[in-house]
Coordinates of C-alpha atoms in Angstrom, one line a residue:
Chain A
M1 CA -31.5 -95.5 98.2
Q2 CA -28.9 -95.7 100.9
Y3 CA -25.3 -94.7 100.8
P4 CA -23.2 -97.9 101.4
D5 CA -19.8 -97.8 103.1
Y6 CA -17.6 -99.8 100.7
Y7 CA -14.6 -99.4 103.0
Q8 CA -16.4 -101.0 105.9
V9 CA -17.6 -103.9 103.6
L10 CA -13.9 -104.7 102.8
G11 CA -12.7 -103.8 106.3
V12 CA -10.1 -101.3 105.1
A13 CA -9.3 -97.7 106.1
R14 CA -10.6 -94.9 103.8
D15 CA -7.0 -94.1 102.8
A16 CA -6.0 -97.7 102.3
P17 CA -3.6 -98.2 99.3
A18 CA -4.7 -100.3 96.4
R19 CA -2.6 -103.3 97.5
D20 CA -4.4 -103.4 100.9
I21 CA -7.8 -103.3 99.1
K22 CA -6.8 -106.1 96.9
K23 CA -5.5 -108.1 99.8
A24 CA -8.7 -107.6 101.8
F25 CA -10.9 -108.5 98.8
R26 CA -9.0 -111.8 98.2
R27 CA -9.3 -112.8 101.9
L28 CA -13.0 -112.1 101.9
A29 CA -13.5 -113.7 98.4
R30 CA -12.1 -116.9 99.8
Q31 CA -14.1 -116.7 103.1
Y32 CA -17.4 -116.0 101.4
H33 CA -17.0 -117.9 98.1
P34 CA -20.6 -119.1 97.6
D35 CA -19.6 -122.6 96.5
I36 CA -17.8 -123.5 99.7
S37 CA -18.6 -121.0 102.4
K38 CA -20.5 -122.2 105.5
E39 CA -21.7 -118.7 106.3
P40 CA -25.5 -118.5 106.1
D41 CA -25.5 -115.3 104.1
A42 CA -22.4 -116.0 101.9
E43 CA -24.0 -115.2 98.6
K44 CA -25.4 -111.8 99.8
R45 CA -22.1 -111.0 101.4
M46 CA -20.1 -111.9 98.3
K47 CA -22.3 -109.6 96.2
E48 CA -21.6 -106.7 98.6
I49 CA -17.9 -107.6 98.6
N50 CA -17.8 -107.7 94.8
E51 CA -19.6 -104.4 94.5
A52 CA -17.3 -102.7 97.0
Y53 CA -14.2 -104.1 95.2
A54 CA -15.6 -103.1 91.8
V55 CA -15.7 -99.5 93.0
L56 CA -12.6 -99.3 95.3
S57 CA -10.3 -101.2 92.9
D58 CA -11.0 -98.7 90.1
P59 CA -9.3 -95.4 90.7
E60 CA -11.9 -93.3 88.8
K61 CA -14.9 -95.0 90.5
R62 CA -13.2 -94.8 93.9
A63 CA -12.4 -91.1 93.4
A64 CA -16.0 -90.4 92.4
Y65 CA -17.4 -92.4 95.3
D66 CA -15.1 -90.6 97.8
Q67 CA -16.1 -87.2 96.4
L68 CA -19.8 -88.1 96.7
G69 CA -19.4 -89.5 100.1
Q70 CA -18.0 -86.4 101.7
N71 CA -21.4 -85.3 102.9
Y72 CA -23.0 -88.7 103.6
R73 CA -22.8 -91.2 106.4
P74 CA -23.2 -95.0 105.8
G75 CA -26.8 -96.0 105.5
Q76 CA -28.0 -92.4 105.0
E77 CA -30.6 -91.8 102.3
F78 CA -28.8 -90.8 99.1
R79 CA -29.6 -88.9 95.9
P80 CA -26.8 -88.1 93.5
P81 CA -26.5 -84.4 92.6
P82 CA -26.9 -83.5 89.0
D83 CA -23.7 -83.9 86.9
W84 CA -21.9 -85.4 89.8
D85 CA -19.9 -87.6 87.4
A86 CA -18.5 -84.7 85.4
G87 CA -14.8 -85.1 84.9
F88 CA -14.7 -88.8 85.5
E89 CA -14.2 -91.5 82.9
F90 CA -15.4 -94.9 84.1
S91 CA -14.4 -98.2 82.7
S92 CA -16.2 -101.5 83.1
K93 CA -13.3 -103.8 83.4
G94 CA -13.4 -106.7 85.8
F95 CA -17.1 -107.4 86.5
S96 CA -19.5 -108.5 83.9
P97 CA -22.8 -106.7 83.3
E98 CA -24.5 -109.9 84.5
E99 CA -22.7 -109.5 87.9
T100 CA -23.2 -105.8 88.2
T101 CA -27.0 -106.3 87.7
D102 CA -26.8 -108.0 91.1
F103 CA -25.2 -105.0 92.7
S104 CA -27.2 -102.4 94.7
D105 CA -29.5 -99.6 93.3
F106 CA -26.8 -97.2 94.5
F107 CA -24.2 -98.8 92.2
A108 CA -26.7 -99.0 89.3
E109 CA -27.7 -95.3 89.8
L110 CA -24.1 -94.1 89.9
F111 CA -22.1 -96.4 87.6
G112 CA -24.8 -97.9 85.5
Q113 CA -25.0 -94.8 83.5
M114 CA -21.7 -95.5 81.8
H115 CA -23.4 -98.5 80.1
S116 CA -26.4 -96.5 79.0
A117 CA -24.4 -93.6 77.8
R118 CA -22.5 -95.9 75.4
R119 CA -25.5 -97.9 74.3
G120 CA -28.2 -95.2 74.1
G121 CA -26.8 -92.9 71.4
G122 CA -28.9 -91.9 68.4
G123 CA -29.2 -94.4 65.6
F124 CA -27.8 -97.2 67.8
H125 CA -29.4 -100.6 67.3
A126 CA -28.6 -103.7 69.4
R127 CA -30.5 -106.9 70.2
G128 CA -31.2 -107.2 73.9
Q129 CA -29.0 -109.4 76.1
D130 CA -30.1 -112.9 77.0
H131 CA -31.0 -113.4 80.6
L132 CA -30.2 -116.5 82.6
A133 CA -32.3 -117.3 85.7
K134 CA -32.5 -120.4 87.8
V135 CA -35.8 -122.1 88.5
F136 CA -36.1 -124.5 91.4
L137 CA -38.7 -127.2 91.0
D138 CA -39.9 -130.2 93.1
L139 CA -39.2 -133.6 91.5
E140 CA -42.9 -134.2 91.3
D141 CA -43.2 -131.1 88.9
A142 CA -41.2 -133.0 86.3
F143 CA -44.0 -135.6 86.2
T144 CA -46.9 -133.1 86.1
G145 CA -45.5 -129.8 84.9
A146 CA -45.6 -126.7 87.1
V147 CA -46.3 -123.0 87.1
R148 CA -43.5 -120.9 88.7
E149 CA -43.3 -117.2 89.4
I150 CA -39.9 -115.9 88.4
S151 CA -38.7 -112.4 89.5
L152 CA -36.0 -110.9 87.3
R153 CA -33.9 -107.8 88.0
A154 CA -32.8 -105.9 84.9
P155 CA -31.3 -102.5 84.4
K156 CA -33.6 -100.0 82.6
M157 CA -32.9 -96.5 81.4
D158 CA -35.4 -93.7 82.1
A159 CA -36.1 -90.7 79.9
A160 CA -33.3 -88.7 81.6
G161 CA -30.8 -91.4 80.8
R162 CA -30.5 -92.7 84.3
V163 CA -30.3 -96.4 84.9
H164 CA -32.6 -98.1 87.5
V165 CA -32.8 -101.7 88.3
E166 CA -36.4 -102.8 87.7
T167 CA -37.9 -106.0 88.9
H168 CA -40.5 -107.8 86.8
T169 CA -42.3 -111.0 87.5
L170 CA -43.2 -113.7 85.0
S171 CA -45.5 -116.6 85.6
V172 CA -44.1 -119.5 83.6
K173 CA -45.8 -122.8 82.8
I174 CA -43.0 -125.4 82.9
P175 CA -43.7 -128.5 80.8
K176 CA -43.4 -132.0 82.3
G177 CA -40.3 -134.0 81.5
V178 CA -37.8 -131.3 82.3
R179 CA -34.4 -132.4 83.6
E180 CA -31.9 -131.1 86.1
G181 CA -29.5 -128.7 84.4
Q182 CA -31.7 -128.3 81.3
L183 CA -32.2 -124.8 79.8
I184 CA -35.7 -123.6 78.8
R185 CA -35.3 -120.8 76.2
L186 CA -38.1 -118.3 76.2
S187 CA -37.7 -116.3 73.0
G188 CA -38.0 -112.5 73.4
Q189 CA -38.3 -112.5 77.2
G190 CA -34.8 -111.2 77.9
E191 CA -33.5 -107.7 78.0
P192 CA -35.3 -105.3 75.6
G193 CA -33.5 -104.4 72.4
I194 CA -32.3 -100.8 71.6
G195 CA -33.5 -98.7 68.7
G196 CA -36.2 -101.2 67.7
A197 CA -33.9 -104.2 67.7
P198 CA -35.5 -107.5 69.1
S199 CA -35.4 -108.4 72.7
G200 CA -33.0 -111.0 74.0
D201 CA -34.1 -114.4 75.3
L202 CA -34.8 -115.6 78.8
L203 CA -33.1 -118.8 79.7
L204 CA -34.4 -120.7 82.6
E205 CA -32.0 -123.2 84.1
V206 CA -33.9 -126.1 85.8
H207 CA -32.8 -127.4 89.2
F208 CA -34.6 -129.7 91.5
N209 CA -35.0 -129.2 95.2
P210 CA -33.5 -132.0 97.2
H211 CA -36.1 -134.8 97.6
P212 CA -36.4 -136.7 100.9
R213 CA -36.4 -140.1 99.1
F214 CA -35.2 -139.8 95.6
R215 CA -32.0 -138.7 94.0
V216 CA -32.0 -137.6 90.4
E217 CA -29.4 -138.3 87.7
G218 CA -30.5 -137.1 84.3
R219 CA -33.9 -138.7 83.8
N220 CA -33.1 -141.6 86.2
L221 CA -34.4 -141.7 89.8
H222 CA -32.4 -143.4 92.4
L223 CA -34.0 -144.8 95.6
D224 CA -32.5 -146.6 98.6
L225 CA -34.9 -149.4 99.3
P226 CA -34.9 -150.8 102.8
V227 CA -35.9 -154.5 102.9
A228 CA -36.2 -157.0 105.8
P229 CA -33.8 -160.0 105.7
W230 CA -36.6 -162.4 105.0
E231 CA -37.8 -160.2 102.1
A232 CA -34.3 -160.3 100.6
A233 CA -33.9 -164.1 101.2
L234 CA -37.3 -165.3 100.1
G235 CA -38.3 -162.6 97.6
A236 CA -41.2 -160.3 98.1
I237 CA -43.7 -158.0 96.4
I238 CA -43.2 -154.5 97.8
P239 CA -45.6 -151.6 97.2
L240 CA -43.8 -148.3 96.3
D241 CA -45.2 -144.8 96.0
L242 CA -43.5 -143.1 93.0
P243 CA -44.0 -139.6 91.7
S244 CA -45.7 -141.3 88.7
G245 CA -48.0 -143.3 90.9
P246 CA -48.0 -146.5 92.9
L247 CA -45.9 -149.5 91.8
K248 CA -45.7 -153.1 93.0
L249 CA -42.0 -154.1 92.9
R250 CA -40.9 -157.7 92.9
I251 CA -37.7 -158.4 95.0
P252 CA -36.0 -161.5 93.7
A253 CA -35.2 -164.3 96.2
G254 CA -31.7 -164.1 97.4
A255 CA -31.2 -160.4 96.9
Q256 CA -28.2 -159.1 98.7
H257 CA -27.5 -155.8 100.3
G258 CA -26.2 -153.2 97.8
R259 CA -27.7 -155.0 94.8
Q260 CA -29.3 -152.6 92.2
L261 CA -32.7 -153.2 90.6
Q262 CA -33.6 -151.3 87.6
V263 CA -37.2 -150.6 86.5
R264 CA -37.3 -149.3 83.0
G265 CA -39.4 -146.3 82.1
K266 CA -40.3 -145.3 85.7
G267 CA -38.0 -142.3 85.9
I268 CA -38.7 -138.8 84.7
P269 CA -41.0 -138.8 81.6
G270 CA -39.4 -138.2 78.2
D271 CA -38.5 -139.8 74.9
P272 CA -37.1 -142.1 76.1
P273 CA -38.2 -141.9 79.8
G274 CA -35.7 -142.4 82.6
D275 CA -35.5 -145.5 84.7
L276 CA -36.0 -146.1 88.4
I277 CA -32.9 -147.5 90.0
L278 CA -33.2 -149.1 93.5
D279 CA -30.4 -149.8 95.8
I280 CA -31.3 -152.7 98.2
R281 CA -30.5 -151.9 101.8
I282 CA -31.1 -154.9 104.1
V283 CA -32.2 -153.7 107.5
V284 CA -31.8 -156.1 110.4
P285 CA -34.5 -156.1 113.1
P286 CA -33.3 -155.6 116.6
A287 CA -33.1 -158.5 119.0
D288 CA -34.9 -156.6 121.7
T289 CA -37.5 -159.2 122.9
P290 CA -37.0 -162.8 124.1
R291 CA -38.8 -164.1 121.0
A292 CA -36.6 -162.1 118.7
R293 CA -33.5 -163.4 120.4
E294 CA -34.8 -166.9 120.2
L295 CA -35.4 -166.6 116.4
Y296 CA -31.8 -165.2 115.9
E297 CA -30.4 -168.0 118.1
T298 CA -32.3 -170.6 116.1
M299 CA -30.9 -169.2 112.8
A300 CA -27.4 -169.1 114.3
R301 CA -27.7 -172.7 115.3
E302 CA -29.4 -174.2 112.3
L303 CA -28.1 -172.1 109.3
A304 CA -24.6 -173.0 108.3
F305 CA -23.8 -169.4 107.4
D306 CA -20.6 -167.4 107.8
P307 CA -20.8 -164.1 106.0
R308 CA -17.0 -163.8 106.0
Q309 CA -16.7 -167.1 104.1
R310 CA -18.9 -166.2 101.2
N311 CA -17.6 -166.2 97.6
Chain B
M1 CA -43.0 -104.3 88.7
T2 CA -44.6 -105.9 85.8
N3 CA -46.2 -109.3 85.6
H4 CA -47.3 -111.6 82.7
D5 CA -47.8 -115.3 81.9
I6 CA -45.7 -117.5 79.7
D7 CA -46.4 -121.0 78.5
A8 CA -43.1 -122.8 78.1
N9 CA -44.7 -125.9 76.7
D10 CA -43.6 -124.9 73.2
A11 CA -40.3 -123.4 74.4
L12 CA -36.9 -124.8 73.1
M13 CA -35.3 -127.1 75.7
Q14 CA -31.6 -127.2 75.5
D15 CA -29.0 -129.6 76.8
E16 CA -26.1 -128.1 74.8
L17 CA -25.1 -124.6 73.8
T18 CA -23.0 -123.4 70.9
L19 CA -19.9 -121.3 71.5
E20 CA -21.8 -118.2 70.4
Q21 CA -24.7 -118.9 72.8
L22 CA -22.3 -119.4 75.7
V23 CA -20.6 -116.2 74.9
A24 CA -23.9 -114.3 74.7
I25 CA -25.3 -115.7 78.0
S26 CA -22.0 -115.5 80.0
R27 CA -21.0 -112.2 78.4
V28 CA -17.4 -113.3 78.1
E29 CA -15.1 -112.4 75.2
S30 CA -15.2 -115.2 72.7
T31 CA -11.4 -115.1 72.6
W32 CA -11.4 -115.8 76.4
L33 CA -13.5 -118.9 75.9
I34 CA -11.8 -120.2 72.7
S35 CA -8.4 -120.0 74.2
R36 CA -9.5 -122.1 77.2
I37 CA -11.2 -124.6 75.0
E38 CA -8.0 -124.9 72.9
L39 CA -6.0 -125.4 76.1
G40 CA -8.3 -128.4 76.9
L41 CA -9.8 -126.7 80.0
F42 CA -13.4 -127.4 79.0
P43 CA -14.2 -131.1 79.0
H44 CA -17.1 -132.6 76.9
V45 CA -16.6 -130.3 74.0
A46 CA -18.1 -131.6 70.8
R47 CA -17.1 -130.2 67.4
T48 CA -19.7 -130.9 64.7
A49 CA -19.6 -129.2 61.2
G50 CA -16.9 -126.9 62.4
A51 CA -18.9 -125.6 65.4
W52 CA -18.2 -126.2 69.0
R53 CA -21.0 -127.4 71.3
L54 CA -20.7 -127.6 75.0
P55 CA -23.0 -128.9 77.7
V56 CA -25.2 -126.4 79.6
S57 CA -23.0 -127.0 82.7
A58 CA -20.2 -125.1 80.9
L59 CA -22.1 -121.9 81.9
H60 CA -21.2 -122.6 85.6
R61 CA -17.6 -123.5 84.7
I62 CA -17.2 -120.3 82.8
R63 CA -18.5 -118.3 85.8
R64 CA -16.3 -120.1 88.2
M65 CA -13.2 -119.9 86.1
R66 CA -13.7 -116.2 85.4
Q67 CA -14.2 -115.4 89.0
I68 CA -11.2 -117.4 90.2
E69 CA -9.0 -115.8 87.5
R70 CA -10.2 -112.3 88.3
D71 CA -10.4 -112.5 92.1
F72 CA -7.1 -114.3 92.7
E73 CA -5.3 -113.4 89.4
A74 CA -5.0 -117.2 88.8
V75 CA -3.7 -118.6 85.6
P76 CA -6.4 -120.4 83.5
E77 CA -5.0 -123.9 84.4
L78 CA -5.3 -123.2 88.1
A79 CA -8.8 -121.8 87.7
A80 CA -9.8 -125.0 85.8
L81 CA -8.3 -127.1 88.5
V82 CA -10.4 -125.3 91.1
A83 CA -13.5 -125.6 88.9
D84 CA -12.8 -129.4 88.6
L85 CA -12.8 -129.7 92.4
L86 CA -15.9 -127.6 92.8
E87 CA -17.7 -129.8 90.2
E88 CA -16.6 -132.9 92.1
L89 CA -18.0 -131.3 95.2
D90 CA -21.3 -130.7 93.3
T91 CA -21.5 -134.4 92.3
L92 CA -20.8 -135.6 95.9
R93 CA -23.4 -133.2 97.3
A94 CA -25.9 -134.4 94.8
R95 CA -25.2 -138.0 95.8
L96 CA -25.8 -137.1 99.4
N97 CA -28.9 -135.2 98.4
M98 CA -27.5 -132.1 100.0
P99 CA -28.9 -128.8 98.9
R100 CA -26.6 -126.9 96.5
P101 CA -25.8 -123.3 97.1
R102 CA -28.3 -121.1 95.3

């Protein structure tokens, strides 16, 4: 376990007043907000920033951190001395236990004890907390089911009352027919209960990895379907490879660019199954040979067609 | 590190969550969530037999609104407005098949 430099993370001096710490945090929180930041490591940086702010914005935690840090350099291996927290009274305001679980082992070791001290007393019973984890699947997995390894980090108290973050891995068989955003509730797989109380549940939130061809909305699959002008004009039977298997699709004669075709029941399986929704995209072949030019010139001459005069 | 296998074929699949379930998963105070529902800051709330039910996506909205309120000391209405814009961004990214932030 290494001693982190929270002041360096927030870019403030060690004697910075609380208002400067808040100002620095807000600037960084905007810069690294994981929903909009273009920085490649935004999520990791945001966790570090949150952790630094959770400590430095709390006078008691900051004082304890400063006292501990007198003999440590950033990055140096760190073990807290016994009873290091005597005389301090930590609060947990601001950041949720879910968020602090993502913080470093250093934070869990030092400040996690405040949770355990409150929850671990004699005769105390409490159901374990539910855990929420994301699981990323390929679209094809919704048609066949899948097995995914899921690693979970959870705080765990040892016999001495110290809190460590422990990682455990579950191999979960995901059923077919799952949808984007759906929750799979695995009973009793969350945080262990205290004093013999039952464990919490593990909730897996399903997300699909972006697919190179299909877009998913609920159980429906959307596909941009490129067609040649003569296929659109004359109608055609087009072979398609779908996650559910091959399909021969009939394009009606006179189909226009942007028209939607709907094939019922060919989306993600379920009761009812989703649909396949195709957006026709007419692709014009290039006039890059004498013969191609001749064909276009014949059409221009013989077809009384002005696309700007259509109803 | 521990490791074991789970078959989720018989697991409960949820598209909606009750108020109590949202509070338990998000670890927010129920008063925090109720006050914002009553302010109309959570769309798609259904009330059946006296119990509120919200879509699973409310989990993300809670996380975002809480962070914005906490990080920038924003009033709930402003946090909801930012959450609305981020949700719109999610929808547009999904239409473009862009990967969402993990």
